[in-house]
Short mmCIF file of C-alpha atoms in Angstrom, two decimals:
data_model
loop_
_atom_site.label_atom_id
_atom_site.label_comp_id
_atom_site.label_asym_id
_atom_site.label_seq_id
_atom_site.Cartn_x
_atom_site.Cartn_y
_atom_site.Cartn_z
CA MET A 1 4.97 50.26 -73.71
CA THR A 2 2.92 50.55 -70.56
CA THR A 3 3.39 47.85 -67.97
CA PRO A 4 0.04 46.55 -66.72
CA PRO A 5 -0.59 46.82 -63.01
CA ALA A 6 0.39 43.74 -61.05
CA LEU A 7 -2.50 41.47 -60.37
CA PRO A 8 -3.16 40.74 -56.71
CA ARG A 9 -1.87 37.37 -55.63
CA ARG A 10 -4.62 34.86 -55.23
CA ARG A 11 -4.99 33.73 -51.68
CA GLY A 12 -4.91 30.05 -50.93
CA ARG A 13 -7.99 27.94 -50.72
CA ARG A 14 -7.70 27.72 -46.94
CA PRO A 15 -10.88 29.07 -45.29
CA ALA A 16 -10.38 32.26 -43.33
CA TRP A 17 -11.30 30.66 -40.01
CA ALA A 18 -8.20 28.50 -40.50
CA GLY A 19 -5.98 31.43 -39.55
CA ARG A 20 -2.46 31.47 -38.16
CA ASN A 21 -3.38 30.30 -34.67
CA TYR A 22 -5.63 27.58 -36.02
CA VAL A 23 -2.90 26.22 -38.30
CA LEU A 24 -0.27 26.28 -35.53
CA LEU A 25 -2.58 24.60 -33.02
CA THR A 26 -3.52 21.93 -35.53
CA ALA A 27 0.07 21.24 -36.60
CA ALA A 28 1.20 20.98 -32.97
CA ALA A 29 -1.68 18.63 -32.12
CA ILE A 30 -0.77 16.39 -35.07
CA ALA A 31 2.83 16.19 -33.87
CA THR A 32 1.98 15.28 -30.30
CA ASN A 33 -0.72 12.79 -31.27
CA LEU A 34 1.72 10.97 -33.54
CA GLY A 35 3.99 10.51 -30.53
CA SER A 36 1.65 10.21 -27.58
CA HIS A 37 -0.66 7.49 -28.87
CA GLY A 38 2.27 5.19 -29.43
CA ALA A 39 3.74 6.22 -26.09
CA LEU A 40 0.57 5.25 -24.21
CA ILE A 41 0.98 1.69 -25.45
CA ALA A 42 4.74 1.82 -24.92
CA ALA A 43 4.43 2.84 -21.26
CA ALA A 44 2.15 -0.11 -20.47
CA PHE A 45 4.39 -2.59 -22.28
CA ALA A 46 7.50 -1.09 -20.66
CA VAL A 47 6.02 -1.97 -17.28
CA ILE A 48 5.00 -5.45 -18.46
CA GLU A 49 8.42 -6.19 -20.00
CA ASN A 50 10.06 -5.23 -16.70
CA GLY A 51 8.05 -7.93 -14.92
CA GLY A 52 5.04 -5.85 -13.95
CA ASP A 53 1.49 -7.14 -13.66
CA ALA A 54 -1.93 -5.49 -13.92
CA GLY A 55 -1.46 -3.75 -10.60
CA ASP A 56 1.87 -2.22 -11.70
CA VAL A 57 0.42 -1.02 -15.00
CA GLY A 58 -2.42 0.57 -13.05
CA LEU A 59 -0.03 2.27 -10.62
CA VAL A 60 1.96 3.87 -13.43
CA ALA A 61 -1.25 5.07 -15.06
CA ALA A 62 -2.45 6.42 -11.72
CA ALA A 63 0.87 8.21 -11.18
CA ARG A 64 0.13 10.32 -14.25
CA THR A 65 -3.42 11.20 -13.29
CA VAL A 66 -2.86 12.07 -9.60
CA PRO A 67 -0.87 15.29 -10.31
CA LEU A 68 -3.22 15.97 -13.22
CA VAL A 69 -6.12 16.02 -10.77
CA LEU A 70 -4.23 17.97 -8.10
CA PHE A 71 -3.08 20.81 -10.38
CA LEU A 72 -5.88 21.12 -12.95
CA LEU A 73 -7.86 23.84 -11.18
CA VAL A 74 -4.71 25.86 -10.56
CA GLY A 75 -3.78 25.33 -14.21
CA GLY A 76 -7.12 26.73 -15.35
CA ALA A 77 -6.75 29.85 -13.20
CA VAL A 78 -3.18 30.39 -14.41
CA ALA A 79 -4.21 29.98 -18.07
CA ASP A 80 -6.92 32.65 -17.74
CA ARG A 81 -4.42 34.98 -16.06
CA LEU A 82 -1.18 34.49 -18.07
CA PRO A 83 -0.75 34.35 -21.86
CA ARG A 84 -2.09 30.92 -22.71
CA HIS A 85 0.56 30.07 -25.26
CA ARG A 86 3.34 30.52 -22.68
CA VAL A 87 1.61 28.09 -20.34
CA MET A 88 1.30 25.59 -23.20
CA VAL A 89 4.97 25.87 -24.19
CA ALA A 90 6.18 25.45 -20.60
CA ALA A 91 4.00 22.36 -20.20
CA ASN A 92 5.31 20.89 -23.46
CA ALA A 93 8.89 21.43 -22.27
CA LEU A 94 8.20 19.54 -19.04
CA ASN A 95 6.56 16.68 -20.95
CA CYS A 96 9.50 16.53 -23.35
CA VAL A 97 12.05 16.24 -20.54
CA SER A 98 10.07 13.67 -18.56
CA GLN A 99 9.41 11.44 -21.60
CA ALA A 100 13.06 11.65 -22.68
CA ALA A 101 14.18 10.53 -19.21
CA PHE A 102 11.59 7.72 -19.27
CA ALA A 103 12.97 6.58 -22.65
CA VAL A 104 16.56 6.56 -21.40
CA LEU A 105 15.49 4.60 -18.34
CA VAL A 106 13.70 1.94 -20.38
CA LEU A 107 16.45 1.68 -23.00
CA SER A 108 19.09 1.24 -20.29
CA GLY A 109 17.27 -1.83 -19.00
CA ASP A 110 17.44 -0.57 -15.41
CA ALA A 111 13.90 0.78 -15.06
CA VAL A 112 12.19 0.20 -11.73
CA LEU A 113 8.58 0.86 -10.90
CA TRP A 114 9.01 3.92 -8.67
CA GLN A 115 11.18 5.70 -11.26
CA MET A 116 8.60 5.13 -13.99
CA MET A 117 5.91 6.44 -11.66
CA VAL A 118 7.86 9.62 -10.84
CA LEU A 119 8.56 10.44 -14.49
CA THR A 120 4.98 9.71 -15.45
CA ALA A 121 3.81 11.98 -12.63
CA LEU A 122 5.90 14.85 -14.03
CA GLY A 123 4.16 14.39 -17.36
CA GLY A 124 0.79 14.50 -15.61
CA ALA A 125 1.71 17.77 -13.89
CA GLY A 126 2.56 19.32 -17.25
CA GLN A 127 -0.73 18.10 -18.67
CA ALA A 128 -2.63 19.76 -15.80
CA PHE A 129 -1.43 23.19 -16.89
CA PHE A 130 -1.55 22.44 -20.60
CA ASN A 131 -5.11 21.16 -20.99
CA PRO A 132 -7.10 24.21 -19.76
CA ALA A 133 -4.77 26.60 -21.60
CA ALA A 134 -5.06 24.64 -24.85
CA GLU A 135 -8.83 24.35 -24.71
CA GLY A 136 -9.24 28.02 -23.84
CA MET A 137 -6.86 28.98 -26.65
CA LEU A 138 -8.74 26.98 -29.26
CA LEU A 139 -12.23 28.01 -28.15
CA SER A 140 -11.32 31.70 -28.01
CA SER A 141 -9.76 31.59 -31.47
CA VAL A 142 -12.86 30.41 -33.32
CA THR A 143 -15.66 32.80 -34.27
CA GLY A 144 -18.83 32.82 -36.29
CA GLU A 145 -21.21 30.30 -37.75
CA GLN A 146 -18.49 27.86 -38.78
CA ALA A 147 -17.25 27.22 -35.21
CA SER A 148 -18.48 23.64 -35.03
CA ARG A 149 -16.99 22.92 -38.45
CA ALA A 150 -13.64 24.32 -37.27
CA PHE A 151 -13.73 22.13 -34.16
CA ALA A 152 -14.60 19.07 -36.25
CA LEU A 153 -11.75 19.70 -38.69
CA PHE A 154 -9.27 20.30 -35.85
CA ARG A 155 -10.30 17.08 -34.14
CA MET A 156 -10.22 15.18 -37.43
CA ALA A 157 -6.60 16.21 -37.99
CA MET A 158 -5.71 15.40 -34.38
CA HIS A 159 -7.33 11.97 -34.45
CA GLY A 160 -6.00 11.22 -37.92
CA ALA A 161 -2.52 11.56 -36.46
CA ALA A 162 -3.58 9.23 -33.64
CA ILE A 163 -4.32 6.48 -36.17
CA GLY A 164 -0.78 6.53 -37.46
CA GLY A 165 0.67 7.03 -34.00
CA ALA A 166 -1.11 4.05 -32.46
CA ALA A 167 -0.44 1.68 -35.37
CA LEU A 168 3.17 2.80 -35.76
CA GLY A 169 3.71 2.66 -32.00
CA GLY A 170 2.42 -0.91 -31.76
CA ALA A 171 4.63 -1.96 -34.67
CA MET A 172 7.71 -0.19 -33.23
CA ILE A 173 7.20 -1.78 -29.81
CA ALA A 174 7.08 -5.22 -31.41
CA ALA A 175 10.14 -4.49 -33.59
CA ILE A 176 12.53 -2.44 -31.44
CA GLY A 177 10.92 -2.12 -28.01
CA PRO A 178 8.97 0.52 -26.07
CA GLY A 179 11.94 2.73 -25.16
CA TRP A 180 12.37 4.11 -28.69
CA VAL A 181 8.67 4.89 -28.92
CA LEU A 182 8.98 6.98 -25.75
CA ALA A 183 11.99 8.77 -27.27
CA VAL A 184 9.97 9.67 -30.37
CA ASP A 185 7.22 11.05 -28.13
CA ALA A 186 9.74 13.30 -26.37
CA ALA A 187 10.89 14.66 -29.75
CA MET A 188 7.29 15.36 -30.78
CA PHE A 189 6.73 17.38 -27.60
CA ALA A 190 9.75 19.51 -28.54
CA VAL A 191 8.36 20.13 -32.04
CA ALA A 192 4.91 21.01 -30.67
CA GLY A 193 6.31 23.40 -28.09
CA ALA A 194 8.28 25.23 -30.78
CA LEU A 195 5.15 25.65 -32.91
CA ARG A 196 3.02 26.87 -30.01
CA ALA A 197 5.61 29.52 -29.13
CA PHE A 198 4.42 31.44 -32.23
CA LEU A 199 0.74 31.61 -31.23
CA ASP A 200 -0.78 35.11 -31.23
CA VAL A 201 -2.75 36.06 -28.10
CA SER A 202 -3.30 39.72 -28.97
CA HIS A 203 -7.02 39.04 -29.58
CA ILE A 204 -7.48 38.10 -25.91
CA ALA A 205 -8.11 41.12 -23.68
CA PRO A 206 -5.71 41.34 -20.71
CA ARG A 207 -7.17 40.46 -17.35
CA PRO A 208 -7.66 43.43 -15.00
CA PRO A 209 -5.52 43.37 -11.85
CA GLY A 210 -6.98 42.19 -8.58
CA GLY A 211 -8.10 38.96 -7.02
CA GLY A 212 -5.94 35.87 -6.88
CA LEU A 213 -5.86 32.23 -7.84
CA LEU A 214 -8.40 31.21 -5.20
CA SER A 215 -10.76 33.97 -6.28
CA ASP A 216 -10.36 32.90 -9.92
CA MET A 217 -11.11 29.28 -9.04
CA ARG A 218 -14.23 30.31 -7.09
CA GLU A 219 -15.48 32.27 -10.08
CA GLY A 220 -14.92 29.25 -12.30
CA TRP A 221 -16.81 27.01 -9.88
CA THR A 222 -19.74 29.44 -9.82
CA GLU A 223 -19.87 29.34 -13.61
CA VAL A 224 -20.04 25.52 -13.51
CA ARG A 225 -22.47 24.94 -10.65
CA THR A 226 -25.07 27.40 -11.97
CA ARG A 227 -25.34 25.55 -15.28
CA PRO A 228 -27.03 22.15 -14.76
CA TRP A 229 -26.10 20.86 -18.23
CA LEU A 230 -22.44 21.59 -17.49
CA TRP A 231 -22.05 19.96 -14.10
CA ALA A 232 -24.26 16.99 -15.07
CA VAL A 233 -22.10 16.06 -18.05
CA VAL A 234 -18.90 16.63 -16.06
CA ALA A 235 -20.22 14.28 -13.37
CA GLN A 236 -21.17 11.72 -16.02
CA PHE A 237 -17.70 11.74 -17.51
CA SER A 238 -16.02 11.41 -14.13
CA VAL A 239 -17.36 7.85 -14.20
CA VAL A 240 -17.11 7.22 -17.95
CA VAL A 241 -13.46 8.30 -18.21
CA ALA A 242 -12.53 6.32 -15.10
CA VAL A 243 -13.99 2.99 -16.18
CA VAL A 244 -13.01 3.33 -19.85
CA GLY A 245 -9.50 4.32 -18.75
CA ALA A 246 -9.25 1.24 -16.54
CA ALA A 247 -10.64 -1.04 -19.25
CA GLU A 248 -8.50 0.21 -22.12
CA GLY A 249 -5.44 1.44 -20.23
CA VAL A 250 -4.96 -1.53 -17.89
CA TYR A 251 -7.00 -4.52 -19.06
CA GLY A 252 -6.63 -3.85 -22.80
CA PRO A 253 -2.84 -4.47 -23.00
CA LEU A 254 -3.24 -7.56 -20.79
CA VAL A 255 -6.01 -9.01 -22.95
CA ALA A 256 -3.85 -8.24 -25.99
CA ARG A 257 -0.90 -10.08 -24.45
CA ASP A 258 -2.89 -13.12 -23.30
CA GLU A 259 -5.53 -13.46 -26.02
CA LEU A 260 -4.74 -11.37 -29.12
CA GLY A 261 -1.03 -11.84 -29.75
CA GLY A 262 0.66 -8.83 -28.16
CA ALA A 263 1.19 -5.13 -28.78
CA ARG A 264 0.65 -5.04 -32.55
CA PRO A 265 -3.03 -6.13 -32.59
CA TRP A 266 -3.83 -3.84 -29.66
CA GLY A 267 -2.20 -0.96 -31.54
CA LEU A 268 -4.37 -1.80 -34.55
CA ALA A 269 -7.50 -1.80 -32.37
CA LEU A 270 -6.61 1.63 -31.02
CA ALA A 271 -5.92 2.79 -34.57
CA ALA A 272 -9.42 1.63 -35.53
CA PHE A 273 -10.78 3.83 -32.74
CA GLY A 274 -8.78 6.71 -34.21
CA ALA A 275 -10.23 5.97 -37.65
CA GLY A 276 -13.69 6.14 -36.12
CA THR A 277 -12.99 9.55 -34.67
CA VAL A 278 -11.95 10.78 -38.12
CA LEU A 279 -15.20 9.45 -39.59
CA GLY A 280 -17.12 11.09 -36.75
CA ALA A 281 -15.40 14.41 -37.42
CA LEU A 282 -16.28 14.13 -41.11
CA LEU A 283 -19.90 13.59 -40.09
CA MET A 284 -19.82 16.65 -37.84
CA MET A 285 -18.42 18.78 -40.68
CA ARG A 286 -21.88 18.45 -42.23
CA TRP A 287 -24.28 17.77 -39.37
CA LYS A 288 -25.28 20.35 -36.76
CA PRO A 289 -27.73 18.76 -34.33
CA ARG A 290 -30.08 21.32 -32.82
CA ARG A 291 -30.14 19.64 -29.43
CA LEU A 292 -26.40 19.66 -28.95
CA LEU A 293 -26.09 17.68 -25.75
CA LEU A 294 -28.98 15.30 -26.42
CA ALA A 295 -27.26 14.15 -29.61
CA GLY A 296 -23.89 14.06 -27.89
CA SER A 297 -25.06 12.15 -24.82
CA LEU A 298 -26.86 9.51 -26.88
CA CYS A 299 -23.52 8.88 -28.57
CA VAL A 300 -21.84 8.06 -25.25
CA PHE A 301 -23.74 4.76 -24.97
CA PRO A 302 -21.47 3.00 -27.54
CA LEU A 303 -18.48 3.62 -25.23
CA ALA A 304 -19.73 0.64 -23.23
CA ALA A 305 -19.01 -1.68 -26.16
CA PRO A 306 -15.16 -1.89 -26.09
CA SER A 307 -15.15 -3.08 -22.46
CA ALA A 308 -17.70 -5.75 -23.35
CA ALA A 309 -15.66 -6.76 -26.41
CA LEU A 310 -12.56 -7.20 -24.24
CA ALA A 311 -14.56 -9.20 -21.69
CA VAL A 312 -15.66 -11.81 -24.24
CA PRO A 313 -12.96 -11.39 -25.75
CA LEU A 314 -13.76 -10.82 -29.41
CA SER A 315 -11.27 -11.49 -32.19
CA VAL A 316 -9.00 -8.68 -33.32
CA GLU A 317 -11.22 -7.99 -36.35
CA TRP A 318 -14.43 -7.65 -34.32
CA LEU A 319 -12.67 -5.67 -31.58
CA ALA A 320 -11.41 -3.26 -34.22
CA LEU A 321 -14.96 -2.84 -35.57
CA VAL A 322 -16.30 -2.11 -32.07
CA MET A 323 -13.53 0.43 -31.51
CA LEU A 324 -14.30 2.04 -34.87
CA VAL A 325 -17.99 2.54 -33.99
CA SER A 326 -17.18 3.90 -30.52
CA GLY A 327 -14.70 6.31 -32.12
CA VAL A 328 -17.41 7.71 -34.41
CA ALA A 329 -19.80 8.09 -31.47
CA ILE A 330 -17.43 9.83 -29.09
CA GLU A 331 -16.39 12.28 -31.79
CA VAL A 332 -20.00 13.36 -32.21
CA PHE A 333 -20.09 14.00 -28.47
CA GLY A 334 -16.75 15.83 -28.55
CA VAL A 335 -17.77 18.31 -31.23
CA THR A 336 -21.19 18.98 -29.68
CA TRP A 337 -19.57 19.51 -26.28
CA MET A 338 -16.99 21.97 -27.60
CA THR A 339 -19.71 23.82 -29.50
CA ALA A 340 -21.81 24.08 -26.35
CA LEU A 341 -18.88 25.48 -24.34
CA HIS A 342 -17.98 27.92 -27.12
CA GLN A 343 -21.57 29.10 -27.36
CA GLU A 344 -22.41 29.40 -23.66
CA ILE A 345 -19.23 30.28 -21.73
CA PRO A 346 -17.70 33.80 -21.69
CA GLU A 347 -14.19 34.04 -23.16
CA ASP A 348 -12.53 35.16 -19.93
CA MET A 349 -13.89 32.05 -18.16
CA LEU A 350 -12.97 29.46 -20.80
CA SER A 351 -9.82 28.04 -19.25
CA ARG A 352 -11.26 27.97 -15.74
CA VAL A 353 -14.42 26.22 -16.88
CA SER A 354 -12.27 23.85 -18.95
CA SER A 355 -10.20 23.08 -15.86
CA TYR A 356 -13.32 22.03 -13.92
CA ASP A 357 -14.40 20.00 -16.94
CA TRP A 358 -11.04 18.24 -17.04
CA PHE A 359 -10.94 17.89 -13.25
CA GLY A 360 -14.31 16.18 -13.12
CA SER A 361 -13.40 13.97 -16.04
CA VAL A 362 -10.13 12.67 -14.57
CA ALA A 363 -10.77 12.91 -10.82
CA MET A 364 -11.75 9.25 -10.49
CA LEU A 365 -9.28 7.93 -13.04
CA PRO A 366 -6.38 7.39 -10.58
CA VAL A 367 -8.67 5.42 -8.30
CA ALA A 368 -10.06 3.32 -11.15
CA THR A 369 -6.67 2.50 -12.65
CA ALA A 370 -5.09 1.77 -9.27
CA LEU A 371 -7.99 -0.55 -8.35
CA ALA A 372 -8.04 -2.32 -11.71
CA GLY A 373 -5.52 -4.91 -10.60
CA PRO A 374 -7.20 -5.67 -7.24
CA ALA A 375 -10.59 -5.81 -8.98
CA GLU A 376 -9.24 -8.37 -11.44
CA ASN A 377 -7.88 -10.44 -8.56
CA ALA A 378 -11.17 -10.22 -6.66
CA MET A 379 -13.71 -10.95 -9.41
CA GLY A 380 -11.74 -11.90 -12.50
CA ARG A 381 -10.88 -9.88 -15.58
CA GLY A 382 -14.12 -10.68 -17.45
CA PRO A 383 -16.54 -9.59 -14.68
CA ALA A 384 -14.45 -6.46 -14.06
CA LEU A 385 -14.77 -5.49 -17.73
CA TRP A 386 -18.52 -6.21 -17.76
CA THR A 387 -18.84 -3.91 -14.72
CA CYS A 388 -17.05 -1.12 -16.63
CA SER A 389 -19.50 -1.54 -19.49
CA ALA A 390 -22.55 -1.45 -17.22
CA LEU A 391 -21.41 1.72 -15.44
CA VAL A 392 -21.08 3.60 -18.75
CA LEU A 393 -24.66 2.67 -19.66
CA LEU A 394 -26.00 3.62 -16.22
CA VAL A 395 -24.49 7.11 -15.85
CA THR A 396 -25.33 8.01 -19.45
CA ALA A 397 -28.97 7.08 -18.90
CA LEU A 398 -29.01 9.19 -15.72
CA VAL A 399 -27.60 12.32 -17.37
CA LEU A 400 -30.44 12.27 -19.92
CA LEU A 401 -32.84 12.90 -17.03
CA VAL A 402 -31.48 16.49 -16.73
CA PRO A 403 -33.79 18.81 -18.75
CA ASP A 404 -31.01 21.21 -19.78
CA VAL A 405 -29.01 18.32 -21.25
CA ARG A 406 -31.98 17.34 -23.40
CA ASN A 407 -32.95 20.89 -24.37
CA LEU A 408 -29.77 22.92 -24.89
CA ARG A 409 -30.02 24.01 -28.51
CA HIS A 410 -27.51 25.16 -31.07
CA ARG A 411 -27.94 28.82 -31.97
CA PRO A 412 -27.01 29.25 -35.64
CA THR A 413 -26.52 32.99 -35.21
CA GLY A 414 -24.04 32.62 -32.34
CA ALA A 415 -20.76 34.42 -32.91
CA GLY A 416 -18.43 32.96 -30.34
CA SER A 417 -18.15 32.52 -26.63
CA THR A 418 -20.55 35.08 -25.35
CA GLY A 419 -22.18 33.15 -22.58
CA SER A 420 -25.41 34.76 -23.60
CA THR A 421 -27.75 32.41 -21.82
CA GLY A 422 -28.10 32.95 -18.12
CA PRO A 423 -26.87 30.40 -15.59
CA GLY A 424 -29.00 27.31 -15.71
CA GLU A 425 -31.17 28.75 -18.47
CA SER A 426 -32.41 26.29 -21.08
CA VAL A 427 -32.80 27.28 -24.67
CA GLU A 428 -35.77 26.48 -26.83
CA PRO A 429 -35.87 22.75 -27.59
CA ALA A 430 -35.97 21.30 -31.06
CA GLY A 431 -37.61 18.09 -32.11
CA PRO A 432 -35.63 14.86 -31.56
CA GLY A 433 -33.33 14.16 -34.48
CA GLU A 434 -33.72 17.61 -36.01
CA PHE A 435 -30.61 19.13 -37.44
CA VAL A 436 -29.47 22.26 -39.22
CA GLU A 437 -27.46 22.04 -42.40
CA PRO A 438 -24.34 24.21 -42.18
CA ALA A 439 -24.37 27.45 -44.13
CA GLU A 440 -22.57 27.50 -47.44
CA GLN A 441 -18.85 28.10 -46.80
CA PRO A 442 -18.03 31.66 -47.93
CA ALA A 443 -14.73 32.51 -49.56
CA ALA A 444 -13.47 34.37 -46.51
CA LEU A 445 -14.41 34.30 -42.83
CA PRO A 446 -12.70 35.63 -39.70
CA ALA A 447 -9.66 33.38 -38.23
CA GLU A 448 -9.38 29.75 -35.50
CA ARG A 449 -11.10 19.56 -27.31
CA PRO A 450 -8.52 20.30 -25.91
CA ALA A 451 -5.47 19.96 -28.03
CA SER A 452 -3.30 17.05 -27.12
CA SER A 453 -0.22 18.25 -25.28
#
């Protein structure tokens, strides 16, 4: 009897762009988002439970962002020079150690402000090297027509984990205190670092010898300043991130304590924001706006709403609804922004351009968070929150005056980060509201914003 030839094993249903790197990056982002979104709430309440006020909460938040700002540009140059996955793993290790020490400090009951600031600063330094490497790794690992769909799915998984992390973190803080939430975050950094150690960087061509860090940073700056759409949006988000960070990172926990009932309802509000980002990612799995940055920038306007909701303040239910809508909106921006970078920026410049993007976005955050307390003392919490809301509306309206922001168009035939348009060159505009339906997903395609550290 003749034995029939073995049938080939059927491959899984996973699309081919979800290759090994993509799966590892997504799994690691899920792990860290489960821990970090609870830890963000835990850090603020750790300060408050140790007798801190708005100014102290702002100082701890600023302590994280100061080294982030100082080392971001160096981090981008390093990530374009060294294997990106090694930079990511080293950063995760530093974050793990600093969060573990923070947890021990809080659980011991002997935490003082300067110690919390030092440990938070170490975490910020790790983030400065991690963020450009992670964004460059993800952008360089995605190819072909389905790039925006891949980004949307990655972000959906990342933000889905944030929903559980924020809600679980708020509940854990109320039940057992912030120290254990910080300990869980440290463990998640260890898991993520182990996963990222297996990333494959063989598809990235080695950098030729020559030059140095300063030369690399100058090249990155040239890439940014010669593209008006790029520097305009980076400038916009330097203000948006600063005021939203002050509103939600400093005033939000205080409003929750004084008006909403504590950490649990604030965790639920942040979880609603995470749910909105998942819904936004689902939308972007199907919708490809032709004018990438016009669609994205219009969706920044709703980010003014949470500050206004806290200023009133609205009930927990209405606040959660506002956060949900703003989550949908910012996810539309996030996917369009990543698609624009992937389409326009050469692969060997991705981490350096990402570092300038991150630098511009967080440069004013330490100032805003540090001044949040004095601003509340000077004008009151309500007027300070209304000011945050007004600034988001103003800078978003201004960025729409830049022609390249309005006209940069998605190129359906793009096949990755080729940087094929010249510096400052606009692409042919499409009509307002026009969109392109994504191509039918084939059975097999080639393999893989910044992943959370």
